[in-house]
PDB file of C-alpha atoms in Angstrom:
ATOM      1  CA  CYS Q   1       0.000   0.000   0.000  1.00 48.00           C
ATOM      2  CA  LYS Q   2       2.897   2.392   0.749  1.00 50.00           C
ATOM      3  CA  LEU Q   3       4.396   2.417  -2.783  1.00 50.00           C
ATOM      4  CA  PRO Q   4       1.288   3.660  -4.671  1.00 52.00           C
ATOM      5  CA  ASP Q   5       0.712   6.255  -1.913  1.00 54.00           C
ATOM      6  CA  ALA Q   6       4.245   7.601  -2.327  1.00 54.00           C
ATOM      7  CA  LYS Q   7       3.819   7.795  -6.114  1.00 55.00           C
ATOM      8  CA  PHE Q   8       0.441   9.545  -5.693  1.00 54.00           C
ATOM      9  CA  ILE Q   9       1.977  12.120  -3.332  1.00 55.00           C
ATOM     10  CA  GLN Q  10       4.835  12.827  -5.789  1.00 59.00           C
ATOM     11  CA  HIS Q  11       2.485  13.696  -8.682  1.00 66.00           C
ATOM     12  CA  PRO Q  12       0.540  16.611  -7.094  1.00 67.00           C
ATOM     13  CA  LEU Q  13       3.789  18.112  -5.787  1.00 69.00           C
ATOM     14  CA  LEU Q  14       5.321  17.940  -9.274  1.00 72.00           C
ATOM     15  CA  ILE Q  15       2.174  19.513 -10.733  1.00 73.00           C
ATOM     16  CA  VAL Q  16       2.308  22.293  -8.113  1.00 73.00           C
ATOM     17  CA  ILE Q  17       5.993  22.959  -8.836  1.00 75.00           C
ATOM     18  CA  ILE Q  18       5.335  23.034 -12.597  1.00 77.00           C
ATOM     19  CA  ILE Q  19       2.323  25.372 -12.163  1.00 76.00           C
ATOM     20  CA  ILE Q  20       4.313  27.706  -9.874  1.00 76.00           C
ATOM     21  CA  ILE Q  21       7.195  27.800 -12.388  1.00 81.00           C
ATOM     22  CA  ILE Q  22       4.753  28.540 -15.238  1.00 81.00           C
ATOM     23  CA  ILE Q  23       3.036  31.302 -13.210  1.00 78.00           C
ATOM     24  CA  THR Q  24       6.346  32.905 -12.201  1.00 78.00           C
ATOM     25  CA  THR Q  25       7.628  32.881 -15.799  1.00 83.00           C
ATOM     26  CA  ILE Q  26       4.333  34.316 -17.097  1.00 81.00           C
ATOM     27  CA  SER Q  27       4.285  37.048 -14.421  1.00 77.00           C
ATOM     28  CA  ILE Q  28       7.947  37.906 -15.125  1.00 79.00           C
ATOM     29  CA  ILE Q  29       7.246  38.069 -18.880  1.00 83.00           C
ATOM     30  CA  ILE Q  30       4.161  40.269 -18.292  1.00 79.00           C
ATOM     31  CA  THR Q  31       6.097  42.617 -15.971  1.00 77.00           C
ATOM     32  CA  LEU Q  32       8.972  42.828 -18.501  1.00 81.00           C
ATOM     33  CA  ILE Q  33       6.507  43.629 -21.322  1.00 83.00           C
ATOM     34  CA  ILE Q  34       4.862  46.315 -19.150  1.00 78.00           C
ATOM     35  CA  ILE Q  35       8.277  47.781 -18.232  1.00 78.00           C
ATOM     36  CA  ILE Q  36       9.296  47.823 -21.932  1.00 84.00           C
ATOM     37  CA  ILE Q  37       6.002  49.571 -22.848  1.00 82.00           C
ATOM     38  CA  ILE Q  38       6.562  52.144 -20.062  1.00 78.00           C
ATOM     39  CA  ILE Q  39      10.157  52.742 -21.256  1.00 81.00           C
ATOM     40  CA  ILE Q  40       8.901  53.233 -24.850  1.00 86.00           C
ATOM     41  CA  ILE Q  41       6.231  55.681 -23.597  1.00 81.00           C
ATOM     42  CA  LEU Q  42       8.851  57.568 -21.556  1.00 80.00           C
ATOM     43  CA  ILE Q  43      11.217  57.765 -24.568  1.00 85.00           C
ATOM     44  CA  THR Q  44       8.401  59.090 -26.798  1.00 86.00           C
ATOM     45  CA  LEU Q  45       7.420  61.622 -24.100  1.00 80.00           C
ATOM     46  CA  ILE Q  46      11.049  62.764 -23.779  1.00 81.00           C
ATOM     47  CA  ILE Q  47      11.253  63.161 -27.589  1.00 86.00           C
ATOM     48  CA  ILE Q  48       7.979  65.156 -27.575  1.00 84.00           C
ATOM     49  CA  ILE Q  49       9.296  67.349 -24.728  1.00 80.00           C
ATOM     50  CA  ILE Q  50      12.563  67.959 -26.645  1.00 83.00           C
ATOM     51  CA  ILE Q  51      10.539  68.914 -29.756  1.00 85.00           C
ATOM     52  CA  ILE Q  52       8.400  71.282 -27.624  1.00 81.00           C
ATOM     53  CA  ILE Q  53      11.562  72.853 -26.153  1.00 79.00           C
ATOM     54  CA  ILE Q  54      13.037  73.298 -29.675  1.00 82.00           C
ATOM     55  CA  ILE Q  55       9.777  74.912 -30.884  1.00 82.00           C
ATOM     56  CA  VAL Q  56       9.780  77.152 -27.794  1.00 76.00           C
ATOM     57  CA  THR Q  57      13.397  78.219 -28.394  1.00 78.00           C
ATOM     58  CA  ILE Q  58      12.623  78.971 -32.073  1.00 77.00           C
ATOM     59  CA  PHE Q  59       9.551  80.950 -30.950  1.00 74.00           C
ATOM     60  CA  VAL Q  60      11.709  82.799 -28.388  1.00 70.00           C
ATOM     61  CA  ILE Q  61      14.329  83.652 -31.025  1.00 73.00           C
ATOM     62  CA  ALA Q  62      11.565  84.875 -33.365  1.00 69.00           C
ATOM     63  CA  THR Q  63       9.767  86.955 -30.723  1.00 69.00           C
ATOM     64  CA  ILE Q  64      12.004  88.014 -27.852  1.00 67.00           C
ATOM     65  CA  ASN Q  65       9.419  88.253 -25.071  1.00 70.00           C
ATOM     66  CA  LEU Q  66      10.437  87.169 -21.546  1.00 73.00           C
ATOM     67  CA  ILE Q  67       6.909  86.721 -20.132  1.00 74.00           C
ATOM     68  CA  ILE Q  68       5.899  84.260 -22.908  1.00 74.00           C
ATOM     69  CA  VAL Q  69       9.186  82.360 -22.454  1.00 73.00           C
ATOM     70  CA  ILE Q  70       8.662  82.067 -18.673  1.00 78.00           C
ATOM     71  CA  ILE Q  71       5.024  80.925 -19.071  1.00 80.00           C
ATOM     72  CA  ILE Q  72       5.946  78.298 -21.700  1.00 78.00           C
ATOM     73  CA  THR Q  73       8.865  76.964 -19.627  1.00 79.00           C
ATOM     74  CA  ILE Q  74       6.660  76.703 -16.505  1.00 85.00           C
ATOM     75  CA  VAL Q  75       3.974  74.853 -18.503  1.00 85.00           C
ATOM     76  CA  VAL Q  76       6.583  72.457 -19.966  1.00 81.00           C
ATOM     77  CA  ILE Q  77       8.098  71.805 -16.506  1.00 83.00           C
ATOM     78  CA  VAL Q  78       4.632  71.150 -15.003  1.00 88.00           C
ATOM     79  CA  ILE Q  79       3.778  68.761 -17.866  1.00 83.00           C
ATOM     80  CA  ILE Q  80       7.090  66.888 -17.418  1.00 81.00           C
ATOM     81  CA  ILE Q  81       6.571  66.588 -13.624  1.00 84.00           C
ATOM     82  CA  THR Q  82       2.973  65.342 -14.028  1.00 86.00           C
ATOM     83  CA  ILE Q  83       4.046  62.788 -16.664  1.00 81.00           C
ATOM     84  CA  ILE Q  84       6.846  61.498 -14.389  1.00 80.00           C
ATOM     85  CA  ILE Q  85       4.442  61.220 -11.410  1.00 85.00           C
ATOM     86  CA  VAL Q  86       1.831  59.381 -13.516  1.00 84.00           C
ATOM     87  CA  VAL Q  87       4.458  56.959 -14.872  1.00 80.00           C
ATOM     88  CA  ILE Q  88       5.809  56.241 -11.359  1.00 81.00           C
ATOM     89  CA  ILE Q  89       2.268  55.647 -10.019  1.00 85.00           C
ATOM     90  CA  THR Q  90       1.429  53.306 -12.926  1.00 81.00           C
ATOM     91  CA  ILE Q  91       4.669  51.331 -12.448  1.00 78.00           C
ATOM     92  CA  ILE Q  92       3.975  50.947  -8.696  1.00 80.00           C
ATOM     93  CA  THR Q  93       0.347  49.896  -9.287  1.00 83.00           C
ATOM     94  CA  ILE Q  94       1.379  47.368 -11.958  1.00 78.00           C
ATOM     95  CA  ILE Q  95       4.034  45.843  -9.664  1.00 78.00           C
ATOM     96  CA  VAL Q  96       1.551  45.670  -6.749  1.00 82.00           C
ATOM     97  CA  VAL Q  97      -1.143  44.069  -8.945  1.00 82.00           C
ATOM     98  CA  VAL Q  98       1.305  41.471 -10.334  1.00 80.00           C
ATOM     99  CA  VAL Q  99       2.594  40.619  -6.838  1.00 80.00           C
ATOM    100  CA  VAL Q 100      -0.940  40.367  -5.391  1.00 83.00           C
ATOM    101  CA  VAL Q 101      -2.160  38.184  -8.285  1.00 82.00           C
ATOM    102  CA  PHE Q 102       0.942  35.975  -7.947  1.00 79.00           C
ATOM    103  CA  ILE Q 103       0.387  35.579  -4.173  1.00 80.00           C
ATOM    104  CA  ILE Q 104      -3.327  34.784  -4.691  1.00 82.00           C
ATOM    105  CA  ILE Q 105      -2.492  32.165  -7.351  1.00 78.00           C
ATOM    106  CA  ILE Q 106       0.152  30.565  -5.090  1.00 76.00           C
ATOM    107  CA  ILE Q 107      -2.348  30.451  -2.193  1.00 78.00           C
ATOM    108  CA  ILE Q 108      -5.032  28.941  -4.468  1.00 78.00           C
ATOM    109  CA  ILE Q 109      -2.577  26.245  -5.630  1.00 75.00           C
ATOM    110  CA  ILE Q 110      -0.756  25.482  -2.342  1.00 74.00           C
ATOM    111  CA  ILE Q 111      -3.741  25.279   0.072  1.00 75.00           C
ATOM    112  CA  PRO Q 112      -5.670  22.536  -1.847  1.00 75.00           C
ATOM    113  CA  THR Q 113      -2.504  20.513  -2.532  1.00 74.00           C
ATOM    114  CA  VAL Q 114      -1.453  20.709   1.129  1.00 74.00           C
ATOM    115  CA  THR Q 115      -4.933  19.596   2.232  1.00 75.00           C
ATOM    116  CA  VAL Q 116      -4.835  16.751  -0.331  1.00 74.00           C
ATOM    117  CA  LEU Q 117      -1.395  15.683   0.934  1.00 71.00           C
ATOM    118  CA  ILE Q 118      -2.643  15.781   4.553  1.00 72.00           C
ATOM    119  CA  ILE Q 119      -5.676  13.671   3.582  1.00 74.00           C
ATOM    120  CA  ILE Q 120      -3.423  11.176   1.757  1.00 73.00           C
ATOM    121  CA  SER Q 121      -0.917  10.953   4.638  1.00 70.00           C
ATOM    122  CA  THR Q 122      -3.736  10.314   7.170  1.00 65.00           C
TER     123      THR Q 122
END
C-alpha cells in the first residue's frame, strides 16, 4: 500500500511545482513587457518634450518676449513633472497588482494541494 501512496503524493507536488514555475515565468514576462512599454512611452514623451523645447526656443528667437518664455517653460516643466508622477504611479500599481495576483495564485494552488497531501498521509 505504501508504494502507490508515495507515487500519488509525488504527482501533485510535481504539478504544483510546474504550475508555480509557469506562473512565475508568465508574471515575469508580463512585468517585462509592461516595463518595456513604459520605457517606450517615456522615450516618446522625452522626444515630444525635446521637440516642444526646440519649438519654444525657435519661438523665443523669433519673438524676444520674456513673459511668454517664462510661461511656456513653466507649462513644460509642469507637464514633465505630471508625466513622471503618472508613470511612477502606474509602475507601482502594476508591480503591486502582479505581486498580489501571484500571491493569490500561489495560495489557491498550495492550500488545496497541502490539504490533499494531509488527507493522503492520514
